[in-house]
Amino acid sequence: MLPRLLLAALTIALAIAPPAATAQPARLSLPPDAPAEVATLLQRTLDTTLRLNQGTDAEDKERLRRRLRDNLQAALATEGYFTPVLTAAPADAGNGLTVAVQLGPRTTVQSVDLAFTGALAADAERMAALRAGWELPVGAPFRDAVWGTAKTALLRAVSARDFAAARIVASDAEIDPSSSQARLRVEIDSGPAFTFGALEIRGLERFQPQLIERFNPFRPGAPYDAVELLEFQRRLQDTPFFSSVRVEVDADPAAPREMPIRVEVTEAQTRRLNVGVGYSTNFGPQLELLYRQTLVFDRPYTLRAGAGIDRLRYGAFADLVLPPKPNGAVDSLGVLAERTDIENVETERAAVGAAREHSRRFDGGTIDTRLALGFQSELRWLADEPRESGERNNVVTTSYTWTRRTLDSLLDPRQGDALSLTGAVGVRTQSAPSAADNFFLYAYGRYLRYVPLSPRDQLLLRAEAGHVFADDTNLVPNEFLFRTGGSGSVRGYGYQSLGLPDGDAVLGSKSLLVGSVEYTRWFTAEWGGAAFFDTGNASDNLRESGLVRGYGLGVRWRTAVGPLALDAAWGEQARQWRYYFSVAITF
C-alpha cells in the first residue's frame, strides 16, 4: 500500500512541477546598426530553419550549422549582402548556438540599362519617362524584392497604354562581390501599338446591345488603354443591369489594329423587393420597403420605389432613373410624399423633381456632383395648434451639390477626408408680403477628416456650417432651414432639438455651426472605445445664442455594414445624459 501512495504522490508532484526550461537551439547576434528589415528577415529565416529541423540530435548539430549558414547567407543575398561573415559558436550557457553575423558591405546599384525595342523605340519622350520612373535607381541598395517589383512595374507601365503585348525579353543583375556593386539590365519588347475596335457582346437576353454601347468610351481606332478598359468594366458592373461583367481583349501582335473588345455579362434580376428593419436613437424603430425594377416599358429604365415609417416620419417615394449618358451622367425623375413630427413641429410635404448626377474618379478619390430642379408644396404647423393654422409654402428650387472623397474605405474609413458643399436658390410660386420674401438663397457645407494616429488609434474631425439668406424663415421650407442635435451632430441633446424655440416646439433657423473631435482606440480587430467632444448650435443669430457643448464616451463594434456606435453623452447646457445607438457611415 505504501509504495502505491509514494508512487501517486510522486506522479502528482511531477504533474504540478514547473516544466524545465528548454534551451534555445540557436540565436542571432547582429551588429547594432543592422537595418530593421534585415534583422527581421534573418530572425524569420532562423525560426523557419529551426522549425523544419526539430528533433536534431547531437550527431546532426554540424548539419544544422551548415543549414543555418546556407539559409542565412541566401537571405542576406536578397538584401544585397553578398560577402557576410557568419560564425556559429556554443552559447554562453553551453546549450545551443550563437550565430554571430557580420554583414559586410551592402551592394548598391552602379548602373541601370533599360532598353526598349518594338514600336516604343520610336517614342523618345515616353522612354525617358519610363527610365525616370524606374524604382531601383543608381546608388540604391540592391534588394532582390525591389528588383523583382521594379521589373514588374516597368512592364506594367509599358503595357498600360498602347502596347498590350509588351514583354520582358531579357533581365540581368550582374553582381560584383569584390566591389559590392550591381549592374542591372532590362530589355522590353513593346511589340506593336494596339488600337481598340468594335465591341463583341455576349450574355444579353432581355437588354439590347445599345445599353452597353452607352458606357463604351472607345471609338474604333482609339489607342489601347488598360486603365480605361478597367474603368469601362467598373462602370458596367456598378449598374443595376448586370450581376457580373468581364471585359477583355486578345492582344495578338499579328493583328494590332482595331482589336475587338469582348464584353461578357450576366444579367441581374429585373425585379427585386427588399424589406429593411432597423433601430437608431434618432428615429427609433424603422421599417422600410424598397422595390427596384430595371426594365420598364421594355427599355433599360430603372424604377425605384419605396415606403418607410419610423417614430418621427412616414412617407413614400418613386424615382425613374434613365440609362447613363456617354459621359457617365445619370438623369432621373422623382416624386415624394411624407409627413414628419419633429420637436413638436409637424409638416406635410409633396415634391416632384428632376436631377442629373455624375461621378468621376481621380487619383486617390472620387468627385460626385448633383444638379436638381424641383417643386415642393409644404404645410407646416405647431403640434399644439390646429393643422389649418399652418403656413403653406409652394417653392421651386434649383440646387447643386459637390462632394469630394479621398477615403480609404466608405464603410470603415481609417484615413482620408470627405467634403460636401451645397448651394440652392428657391422661388415661391404664391405671393409673399414683400418682394424680398419671394426667394431665398441656401448654402451648406460638411467636412470629415480621419487621422490615423497609430494602427489602433484614430482621430475623427467633423465640421458643419450653413446659412439661408431670407427675411422670413416662415416662408422657407423645412428642408432649407437648420436644426441640429442628436447622433451625428451634437450629442448630449435630442435629435434636432437645437434651433429656434417656440414654446414646446423647435423651429428651423437661418444659421448652423457644428464641430466635433472624436478619438477611437481599437482594443481588438472588432471592438474599440471612443471619447468625443461636440459643440454647435442652430439659430438666427449664433453670436447671441452661443454654442452648446456635449461630451462623452462610447463603444465601437466593426460590422459588415460599418462600425456600430453606442455612445453616452452629457449635454452641458441641458444638464442630462443621453444615449445613442447608430451606424457610423460617412456621407
Coordinates of C-alpha atoms in Angstrom, one line a residue:
M1 CA 0.0 0.0 0.0
L2 CA 2.8 2.4 0.9
P3 CA 4.7 2.1 -2.4
R4 CA 1.5 2.9 -4.2
L5 CA 0.9 6.0 -2.1
L6 CA 4.5 7.1 -2.7
L7 CA 4.1 6.5 -6.5
A8 CA 0.9 8.5 -6.6
A9 CA 2.5 11.4 -4.6
L10 CA 5.5 11.4 -7.0
T11 CA 3.1 11.4 -10.0
I12 CA 1.2 14.4 -8.6
A13 CA 4.5 16.3 -7.8
L14 CA 5.7 15.8 -11.3
A15 CA 2.4 16.9 -12.8
I16 CA 2.4 20.2 -10.8
A17 CA 6.1 20.9 -11.0
P18 CA 7.1 23.7 -13.4
P19 CA 8.5 22.4 -16.7
A20 CA 12.2 22.5 -17.2
A21 CA 13.4 25.4 -19.3
T22 CA 14.1 24.4 -22.8
A23 CA 17.3 25.6 -24.3
Q24 CA 17.0 27.7 -27.5
P25 CA 18.8 25.7 -30.2
A26 CA 20.2 28.8 -31.8
R27 CA 20.1 32.6 -31.6
L28 CA 21.4 35.5 -33.6
S29 CA 24.0 38.1 -32.7
L30 CA 23.7 41.1 -35.0
P31 CA 25.6 44.4 -35.2
P32 CA 23.6 47.3 -33.6
D33 CA 23.5 49.2 -36.9
A34 CA 21.8 46.3 -38.8
P35 CA 18.8 47.7 -40.8
A36 CA 15.5 46.7 -39.2
E37 CA 14.2 44.9 -42.3
V38 CA 17.4 42.8 -42.4
A39 CA 17.1 41.9 -38.7
T40 CA 13.5 40.8 -39.2
L41 CA 14.4 38.7 -42.3
L42 CA 17.3 36.9 -40.5
Q43 CA 15.2 36.2 -37.4
R44 CA 12.4 34.8 -39.6
T45 CA 14.9 32.7 -41.6
L46 CA 16.4 31.4 -38.3
D47 CA 13.0 30.4 -36.9
T48 CA 11.9 28.7 -40.1
T49 CA 15.2 26.7 -40.3
L50 CA 14.8 25.6 -36.6
R51 CA 11.2 24.6 -37.1
L52 CA 12.0 22.5 -40.1
N53 CA 14.8 20.8 -38.3
Q54 CA 13.2 20.0 -35.0
G55 CA 14.5 16.9 -33.2
T56 CA 18.1 17.3 -34.4
D57 CA 20.3 15.1 -32.2
A58 CA 23.9 15.7 -31.2
E59 CA 25.3 13.9 -34.3
D60 CA 23.3 16.3 -36.5
K61 CA 24.5 19.6 -34.9
E62 CA 27.1 20.1 -37.7
R63 CA 24.4 19.6 -40.3
L64 CA 22.2 22.2 -38.5
R65 CA 25.1 24.6 -38.5
R66 CA 25.6 24.2 -42.3
R67 CA 21.9 24.7 -43.0
L68 CA 21.7 27.8 -40.8
R69 CA 24.7 29.2 -42.5
D70 CA 23.4 28.5 -46.0
N71 CA 19.9 29.8 -45.3
L72 CA 21.1 33.0 -43.6
Q73 CA 23.6 33.7 -46.4
A74 CA 20.9 33.2 -49.0
A75 CA 18.6 35.5 -47.1
L76 CA 21.3 38.2 -46.8
A77 CA 22.0 38.0 -50.6
T78 CA 18.4 39.0 -51.3
E79 CA 19.1 42.2 -49.3
G80 CA 22.4 43.0 -51.1
Y81 CA 24.9 41.5 -48.6
F82 CA 26.9 39.0 -50.7
T83 CA 30.1 38.8 -48.5
P84 CA 28.8 38.3 -44.9
V85 CA 30.8 36.5 -42.3
L86 CA 28.8 34.0 -40.2
T87 CA 30.3 32.4 -37.1
A88 CA 28.4 29.7 -35.1
A89 CA 29.7 29.0 -31.6
P90 CA 28.3 27.4 -28.5
A91 CA 26.2 29.8 -26.4
D92 CA 27.5 31.1 -23.1
A93 CA 25.4 28.6 -21.1
G94 CA 26.8 25.8 -23.2
N95 CA 23.4 24.9 -24.7
G96 CA 22.6 25.8 -28.3
L97 CA 24.4 28.0 -30.7
T98 CA 25.0 31.7 -31.1
V99 CA 25.3 32.8 -34.8
A100 CA 27.3 36.0 -35.0
V101 CA 26.6 37.9 -38.2
Q102 CA 28.9 40.4 -39.7
L103 CA 27.0 41.9 -42.6
G104 CA 29.9 43.3 -44.6
P105 CA 29.4 46.0 -47.3
R106 CA 26.0 46.3 -48.9
T107 CA 25.8 46.0 -52.6
T108 CA 24.5 49.1 -54.3
V109 CA 23.3 49.7 -57.9
Q110 CA 26.2 51.0 -60.1
S111 CA 24.4 51.3 -63.4
V112 CA 21.0 50.7 -64.9
D113 CA 20.4 49.9 -68.6
L114 CA 16.8 50.0 -69.7
A115 CA 16.5 49.0 -73.3
F116 CA 13.3 49.1 -75.4
T117 CA 12.5 47.5 -78.7
G118 CA 9.4 47.4 -80.8
A119 CA 7.2 50.4 -81.7
L120 CA 8.1 52.1 -78.4
A121 CA 11.7 52.6 -79.5
A122 CA 10.4 55.5 -81.7
D123 CA 8.9 57.4 -78.8
A124 CA 11.9 59.1 -77.1
E125 CA 9.7 61.1 -74.7
R126 CA 7.9 58.1 -73.3
M127 CA 11.2 56.1 -73.0
A128 CA 12.6 59.0 -71.0
A129 CA 9.6 59.0 -68.7
L130 CA 9.8 55.2 -68.2
R131 CA 13.5 55.5 -67.3
A132 CA 12.8 58.3 -64.9
G133 CA 10.2 56.2 -63.1
W134 CA 12.5 53.2 -62.6
E135 CA 12.2 52.1 -58.9
L136 CA 15.7 50.8 -58.3
P137 CA 18.0 53.7 -59.4
V138 CA 21.7 54.1 -59.3
G139 CA 23.0 54.4 -55.7
A140 CA 20.2 52.5 -54.2
P141 CA 20.8 49.3 -52.1
F142 CA 20.3 46.2 -54.2
R143 CA 17.4 44.2 -52.8
D144 CA 16.0 41.2 -54.6
A145 CA 12.4 42.0 -53.8
V146 CA 12.7 45.6 -55.1
W147 CA 14.5 44.2 -58.2
G148 CA 11.5 42.0 -58.9
T149 CA 8.8 44.6 -58.3
A150 CA 10.8 47.2 -60.3
K151 CA 10.7 45.0 -63.4
T152 CA 7.0 44.3 -62.9
A153 CA 6.2 47.9 -62.5
L154 CA 8.2 48.8 -65.6
L155 CA 6.4 46.2 -67.7
R156 CA 3.1 47.4 -66.4
A157 CA 3.9 51.0 -67.2
V158 CA 4.7 50.0 -70.8
S159 CA 1.7 47.7 -71.3
A160 CA -0.8 50.0 -69.7
R161 CA -1.0 52.2 -72.7
D162 CA -0.7 51.4 -76.4
F163 CA 1.4 48.2 -76.1
A164 CA -0.9 45.5 -74.8
A165 CA 1.5 42.7 -75.8
A166 CA 4.7 44.1 -74.2
R167 CA 7.0 41.6 -72.6
I168 CA 10.4 41.3 -70.9
V169 CA 12.8 39.6 -73.2
A170 CA 15.9 39.9 -71.0
S171 CA 16.8 40.9 -67.5
D172 CA 20.2 40.6 -65.8
A173 CA 21.5 41.6 -62.4
E174 CA 25.3 41.3 -62.6
I175 CA 26.8 41.3 -59.0
D176 CA 30.4 42.1 -58.3
P177 CA 31.0 41.0 -54.7
S178 CA 34.6 42.4 -54.7
S179 CA 33.3 46.0 -55.3
S180 CA 29.8 45.5 -53.8
Q181 CA 28.3 46.9 -56.9
A182 CA 25.4 45.7 -59.1
R183 CA 24.9 46.4 -62.8
L184 CA 21.3 46.0 -63.9
R185 CA 19.9 45.5 -67.4
V186 CA 16.3 45.0 -68.5
E187 CA 15.1 44.8 -72.1
I188 CA 11.4 45.1 -73.0
D189 CA 9.9 44.4 -76.4
S190 CA 6.9 46.6 -76.6
G191 CA 5.5 45.0 -79.7
P192 CA 3.2 47.0 -82.0
A193 CA 0.9 49.7 -80.8
F194 CA -2.6 48.4 -80.4
T195 CA -5.9 50.2 -81.1
F196 CA -9.4 49.4 -80.0
G197 CA -12.1 48.1 -82.3
A198 CA -15.8 47.2 -82.0
L199 CA -17.5 45.5 -79.1
E200 CA -18.2 41.8 -79.1
I201 CA -21.1 41.4 -76.6
R202 CA -22.2 38.1 -75.1
G203 CA -24.8 37.2 -72.5
L204 CA -27.6 39.7 -73.3
E205 CA -31.1 38.3 -73.2
R206 CA -33.5 41.0 -72.1
F207 CA -31.5 44.1 -72.9
Q208 CA -30.3 45.5 -76.2
P209 CA -26.6 45.9 -77.1
Q210 CA -27.2 49.7 -77.2
L211 CA -27.3 49.7 -73.4
I212 CA -23.6 48.5 -73.2
E213 CA -22.7 50.8 -76.1
R214 CA -23.8 53.8 -74.0
F215 CA -21.0 53.0 -71.5
N216 CA -18.3 52.4 -74.1
P217 CA -15.7 55.2 -74.0
F218 CA -13.8 54.0 -77.0
R219 CA -14.2 54.8 -80.7
P220 CA -12.8 52.4 -83.3
G221 CA -9.1 53.3 -83.7
A222 CA -8.7 54.7 -80.2
P223 CA -5.3 53.8 -78.6
Y224 CA -5.2 50.9 -76.2
D225 CA -5.5 52.0 -72.6
A226 CA -5.7 49.3 -69.8
V227 CA -6.8 51.8 -67.2
E228 CA -9.7 53.0 -69.3
L229 CA -10.6 49.3 -70.1
L230 CA -10.9 48.6 -66.4
E231 CA -12.9 51.7 -65.9
F232 CA -15.3 50.6 -68.6
Q233 CA -15.8 47.3 -66.8
R234 CA -16.3 49.0 -63.5
R235 CA -19.0 51.3 -64.9
L236 CA -20.9 48.3 -66.3
Q237 CA -20.5 46.4 -63.0
D238 CA -21.9 49.4 -61.0
T239 CA -25.2 49.5 -62.9
P240 CA -28.2 47.5 -61.7
F241 CA -28.5 45.7 -65.0
F242 CA -25.7 43.1 -64.6
S243 CA -24.7 40.7 -61.8
S244 CA -21.3 40.1 -63.4
V245 CA -19.2 41.7 -66.1
R246 CA -15.9 40.7 -67.8
V247 CA -14.2 43.0 -70.3
E248 CA -11.0 41.8 -72.1
V249 CA -9.1 42.0 -75.3
D250 CA -7.0 39.4 -77.2
A251 CA -3.6 41.2 -77.8
D252 CA -2.4 39.4 -80.9
P253 CA 0.8 41.1 -82.2
A254 CA -0.1 39.9 -85.7
A255 CA -3.4 42.0 -85.7
P256 CA -2.8 45.1 -83.5
R257 CA -5.2 47.4 -85.4
E258 CA -8.8 47.7 -84.1
M259 CA -8.7 44.6 -81.9
P260 CA -12.2 43.6 -80.7
I261 CA -13.3 44.3 -77.1
R262 CA -15.0 41.3 -75.7
V263 CA -17.8 42.1 -73.2
E264 CA -19.3 39.1 -71.4
V265 CA -22.2 39.9 -69.0
T266 CA -24.7 38.1 -66.8
E267 CA -27.9 40.0 -66.5
A268 CA -29.2 40.7 -63.0
Q269 CA -32.8 40.1 -61.9
T270 CA -35.0 42.8 -63.3
R271 CA -37.3 42.9 -60.2
R272 CA -36.3 43.0 -56.5
L273 CA -38.1 43.7 -53.3
N274 CA -36.2 44.4 -50.1
V275 CA -37.6 44.8 -46.6
G276 CA -35.5 46.6 -44.0
V277 CA -35.9 46.7 -40.2
G278 CA -33.7 48.8 -38.0
Y279 CA -33.3 51.0 -35.0
S280 CA -31.5 54.2 -34.2
T281 CA -31.7 56.6 -31.3
N282 CA -32.7 59.5 -33.6
F283 CA -35.6 57.8 -35.3
G284 CA -36.5 54.8 -33.1
P285 CA -37.7 51.6 -34.7
Q286 CA -37.7 51.8 -38.5
L287 CA -39.4 49.8 -41.3
E288 CA -38.7 50.3 -45.0
L289 CA -39.8 48.6 -48.2
L290 CA -37.8 49.1 -51.4
Y291 CA -38.8 47.9 -54.8
R292 CA -36.5 48.0 -57.8
Q293 CA -37.2 47.2 -61.4
T294 CA -34.5 47.5 -64.1
L295 CA -36.7 47.1 -67.2
V296 CA -39.6 49.5 -67.6
F297 CA -41.7 49.8 -70.8
D298 CA -39.2 47.3 -72.3
R299 CA -36.5 49.9 -72.0
P300 CA -33.4 50.0 -69.7
Y301 CA -35.0 52.4 -67.3
T302 CA -34.7 51.7 -63.5
L303 CA -37.8 52.2 -61.3
R304 CA -37.0 52.7 -57.6
A305 CA -40.0 53.0 -55.3
G306 CA -40.2 52.7 -51.5
A307 CA -42.1 53.5 -48.4
G308 CA -40.9 53.9 -44.8
I309 CA -42.1 54.6 -41.3
D310 CA -40.4 55.4 -38.0
R311 CA -41.0 57.3 -34.8
L312 CA -40.8 60.7 -36.4
R313 CA -42.0 60.3 -40.0
Y314 CA -43.6 58.2 -42.7
G315 CA -43.7 58.6 -46.4
A316 CA -43.2 57.1 -49.9
F317 CA -41.2 57.9 -53.0
A318 CA -40.7 56.8 -56.6
D319 CA -37.8 57.5 -58.9
L320 CA -37.4 56.7 -62.6
V321 CA -33.7 56.6 -63.5
L322 CA -32.7 56.8 -67.1
P323 CA -29.7 55.0 -68.7
P324 CA -26.3 56.7 -68.2
K325 CA -25.2 59.1 -70.9
P326 CA -21.9 58.5 -72.7
N327 CA -20.1 60.9 -70.3
G328 CA -21.4 58.9 -67.3
A329 CA -24.1 61.4 -66.2
V330 CA -27.3 59.9 -64.9
D331 CA -30.7 61.6 -65.2
S332 CA -33.7 60.8 -63.0
L333 CA -37.3 61.9 -62.3
G334 CA -38.9 61.5 -58.9
V335 CA -41.9 62.1 -56.7
L336 CA -42.1 62.2 -52.9
A337 CA -44.8 62.5 -50.2
E338 CA -44.0 62.5 -46.5
R339 CA -45.2 63.6 -43.1
T340 CA -43.0 64.4 -40.1
D341 CA -43.4 65.3 -36.5
I342 CA -40.1 66.5 -35.0
E343 CA -39.7 68.6 -31.9
N344 CA -43.5 69.4 -31.9
V345 CA -43.3 70.8 -35.5
E346 CA -45.4 68.9 -37.9
T347 CA -45.0 69.0 -41.7
E348 CA -46.7 67.6 -44.8
R349 CA -44.7 67.7 -47.9
A350 CA -45.2 66.7 -51.5
A351 CA -42.5 67.1 -54.1
V352 CA -41.6 66.4 -57.7
G353 CA -38.2 66.9 -59.4
A354 CA -35.5 66.0 -61.8
A355 CA -31.8 65.5 -61.2
R356 CA -28.6 64.9 -63.0
E357 CA -25.8 63.1 -61.2
H358 CA -22.3 62.5 -62.3
S359 CA -19.4 60.7 -60.6
R360 CA -15.8 60.6 -61.7
R361 CA -12.7 59.1 -60.2
F362 CA -9.3 60.8 -59.7
D363 CA -6.1 59.6 -58.3
G364 CA -7.0 58.9 -54.7
G365 CA -10.7 59.6 -54.6
T366 CA -14.0 60.5 -56.3
I367 CA -15.9 63.6 -57.1
D368 CA -19.7 63.4 -57.2
T369 CA -22.0 66.2 -58.4
R370 CA -25.8 66.5 -58.4
L371 CA -27.8 69.2 -60.1
A372 CA -31.5 69.2 -59.2
L373 CA -34.6 71.1 -60.1
G374 CA -37.8 70.6 -58.1
F375 CA -41.1 71.8 -56.9
Q376 CA -42.4 71.2 -53.4
S377 CA -45.6 72.1 -51.5
E378 CA -45.1 72.1 -47.8
L379 CA -47.6 72.7 -44.9
R380 CA -46.0 73.3 -41.5
W381 CA -47.7 73.9 -38.2
L382 CA -47.1 73.5 -34.5
A383 CA -48.2 70.3 -32.9
D384 CA -50.3 72.0 -30.2
E385 CA -52.2 74.1 -32.8
P386 CA -54.7 73.0 -35.5
R387 CA -53.5 71.9 -38.9
E388 CA -55.4 74.8 -40.6
S389 CA -53.2 77.3 -38.8
G390 CA -50.1 76.1 -40.7
E391 CA -48.2 78.1 -43.3
R392 CA -48.3 76.7 -46.9
N393 CA -45.0 77.1 -48.9
N394 CA -45.0 76.3 -52.6
V395 CA -41.5 76.6 -53.8
V396 CA -39.5 75.9 -57.0
T397 CA -35.8 75.2 -56.2
T398 CA -32.6 74.7 -58.0
S399 CA -29.7 73.1 -56.1
Y400 CA -26.2 71.9 -56.8
T401 CA -24.1 69.6 -54.6
W402 CA -20.4 68.9 -55.0
T403 CA -18.8 66.1 -52.9
R404 CA -15.2 65.1 -52.9
R405 CA -14.0 61.9 -51.1
T406 CA -10.5 60.6 -50.5
L407 CA -11.3 57.9 -48.0
D408 CA -9.6 54.5 -48.0
S409 CA -12.9 52.8 -47.3
L410 CA -16.5 54.1 -47.4
L411 CA -17.8 51.6 -44.8
D412 CA -14.9 51.7 -42.4
P413 CA -12.5 54.6 -43.2
R414 CA -9.2 54.8 -41.4
Q415 CA -7.8 57.8 -43.2
G416 CA -8.8 60.5 -45.7
D417 CA -11.4 63.1 -45.8
A418 CA -14.8 64.0 -47.3
L419 CA -16.1 67.4 -48.2
S420 CA -19.6 68.2 -49.4
L421 CA -20.9 71.7 -50.5
T422 CA -24.5 72.5 -51.4
G423 CA -26.0 75.7 -52.8
A424 CA -29.6 76.3 -53.7
V425 CA -32.0 79.0 -54.9
G426 CA -35.7 78.9 -54.1
V427 CA -38.6 81.0 -55.5
R428 CA -42.1 81.0 -54.1
T429 CA -44.9 80.4 -56.5
Q430 CA -47.5 82.2 -54.4
S431 CA -47.3 85.9 -53.5
A432 CA -45.4 86.9 -50.3
P433 CA -45.9 90.0 -48.1
S434 CA -42.9 91.6 -49.8
A435 CA -41.0 91.1 -53.0
A436 CA -37.8 90.1 -51.0
D437 CA -39.7 87.2 -49.4
N438 CA -40.4 85.6 -52.8
F439 CA -37.0 83.9 -52.9
F440 CA -34.2 82.7 -50.7
L441 CA -30.6 81.5 -51.0
Y442 CA -29.2 78.5 -49.2
A443 CA -25.6 77.4 -48.5
Y444 CA -24.3 74.4 -46.6
G445 CA -21.1 72.5 -46.1
R446 CA -19.9 69.5 -44.2
Y447 CA -16.3 68.2 -43.7
L448 CA -15.0 65.0 -42.2
R449 CA -11.3 64.0 -41.7
Y450 CA -10.0 60.7 -40.5
V451 CA -6.5 60.9 -39.0
P452 CA -4.7 57.6 -38.1
L453 CA -2.6 58.1 -35.1
S454 CA -1.3 54.5 -34.9
P455 CA -2.5 51.1 -36.2
R456 CA -5.0 51.1 -33.3
D457 CA -5.7 54.8 -32.7
Q458 CA -7.7 57.2 -34.8
L459 CA -8.9 60.8 -34.7
L460 CA -12.1 61.9 -36.4
L461 CA -12.6 65.6 -37.0
R462 CA -16.1 66.9 -38.2
A463 CA -17.4 70.3 -39.0
E464 CA -20.7 71.7 -40.4
A465 CA -21.8 75.2 -41.4
G466 CA -24.8 76.6 -43.2
H467 CA -26.8 79.7 -43.7
V468 CA -30.1 80.6 -45.5
F469 CA -30.5 84.2 -46.8
A470 CA -34.1 85.0 -46.2
D471 CA -36.0 87.8 -44.4
D472 CA -38.8 85.5 -43.1
T473 CA -38.0 81.8 -42.3
N474 CA -41.7 81.0 -42.1
L475 CA -41.7 81.3 -45.9
V476 CA -38.8 78.9 -46.3
P477 CA -39.4 75.1 -46.4
N478 CA -38.0 73.0 -43.6
E479 CA -35.6 71.3 -46.0
F480 CA -33.7 74.5 -46.3
L481 CA -33.7 75.5 -42.6
F482 CA -31.3 74.4 -39.9
R483 CA -31.8 72.4 -36.7
T484 CA -29.2 70.2 -35.0
G485 CA -28.6 67.8 -32.1
G486 CA -28.5 64.1 -31.7
S487 CA -26.3 61.3 -33.1
G488 CA -24.1 62.5 -35.9
S489 CA -24.2 66.2 -34.8
V490 CA -24.2 67.5 -31.2
R491 CA -24.5 64.6 -28.8
G492 CA -25.9 65.2 -25.4
Y493 CA -29.1 66.8 -26.9
G494 CA -32.2 65.4 -28.6
Y495 CA -32.5 64.9 -32.3
Q496 CA -32.9 68.3 -34.0
S497 CA -33.7 69.8 -30.6
L498 CA -31.4 72.8 -31.2
G499 CA -32.9 75.6 -33.2
L500 CA -35.4 78.4 -32.7
P501 CA -37.5 77.7 -29.6
D502 CA -41.2 78.4 -29.9
G503 CA -43.0 77.3 -26.7
D504 CA -42.6 73.5 -26.6
A505 CA -41.5 73.4 -30.3
V506 CA -38.2 73.9 -32.0
L507 CA -38.3 75.6 -35.4
G508 CA -35.7 75.7 -38.2
S509 CA -33.3 78.6 -38.2
K510 CA -31.1 80.6 -40.5
S511 CA -27.7 79.5 -39.4
L512 CA -25.8 76.4 -38.4
L513 CA -22.4 75.8 -36.9
V514 CA -21.2 72.4 -35.6
G515 CA -17.7 71.0 -34.7
S516 CA -16.7 67.6 -33.3
V517 CA -13.5 65.8 -32.2
E518 CA -13.6 62.1 -31.6
Y519 CA -10.8 59.7 -30.5
T520 CA -11.1 56.0 -31.0
R521 CA -8.9 53.2 -29.7
W522 CA -9.4 49.7 -31.1
F523 CA -8.6 47.2 -28.5
T524 CA -9.2 44.2 -30.8
A525 CA -9.9 43.9 -34.5
E526 CA -13.6 44.3 -33.9
W527 CA -14.1 46.2 -30.6
G528 CA -13.0 49.7 -29.6
G529 CA -13.7 52.6 -27.3
A530 CA -14.2 56.3 -28.2
A531 CA -14.1 59.6 -26.4
F532 CA -15.6 62.7 -28.0
F533 CA -16.4 66.4 -27.7
D534 CA -19.2 68.1 -29.7
T535 CA -20.1 71.7 -29.9
G536 CA -22.5 73.7 -32.1
N537 CA -26.0 75.3 -32.4
A538 CA -28.6 76.4 -34.9
S539 CA -30.0 79.8 -34.6
D540 CA -31.0 83.0 -36.4
N541 CA -28.1 84.7 -34.5
L542 CA -25.3 82.4 -33.4
R543 CA -23.4 85.3 -31.7
E544 CA -26.3 85.8 -29.3
S545 CA -27.3 82.2 -28.8
G546 CA -23.8 80.8 -28.5
L547 CA -22.6 77.2 -29.0
V548 CA -23.7 74.4 -26.7
R549 CA -21.4 71.6 -25.7
G550 CA -21.6 67.8 -25.3
Y551 CA -19.0 65.2 -24.5
G552 CA -18.9 61.6 -23.5
L553 CA -17.7 58.0 -24.1
G554 CA -18.7 55.3 -26.5
V555 CA -18.2 51.7 -27.7
R556 CA -17.4 50.8 -31.3
W557 CA -18.1 47.4 -33.0
R558 CA -16.9 46.7 -36.5
T559 CA -19.5 45.0 -38.7
A560 CA -20.0 44.3 -42.4
V561 CA -22.1 47.5 -42.7
G562 CA -19.7 49.8 -40.8
P563 CA -18.9 50.4 -37.2
L564 CA -21.8 50.3 -34.8
A565 CA -21.7 53.1 -32.2
L566 CA -23.1 53.1 -28.7
D567 CA -22.5 56.5 -27.0
A568 CA -23.2 58.1 -23.7
A569 CA -23.1 61.9 -23.9
W570 CA -23.5 64.6 -21.3
G571 CA -25.2 67.8 -22.6
E572 CA -23.6 70.6 -20.6
Q573 CA -26.4 73.1 -21.2
A574 CA -29.2 70.5 -21.0
R575 CA -27.6 69.0 -17.9
Q576 CA -28.6 65.5 -18.6
W577 CA -27.2 62.3 -20.0
R578 CA -28.4 60.9 -23.4
Y579 CA -27.6 57.6 -25.0
Y580 CA -27.2 57.0 -28.7
F581 CA -27.1 53.9 -31.0
S582 CA -26.2 54.3 -34.6
V583 CA -24.2 53.1 -37.6
A584 CA -21.2 55.3 -38.2
I585 CA -21.4 55.7 -42.1
T586 CA -19.7 58.6 -43.9
F587 CA -21.5 60.9 -46.3

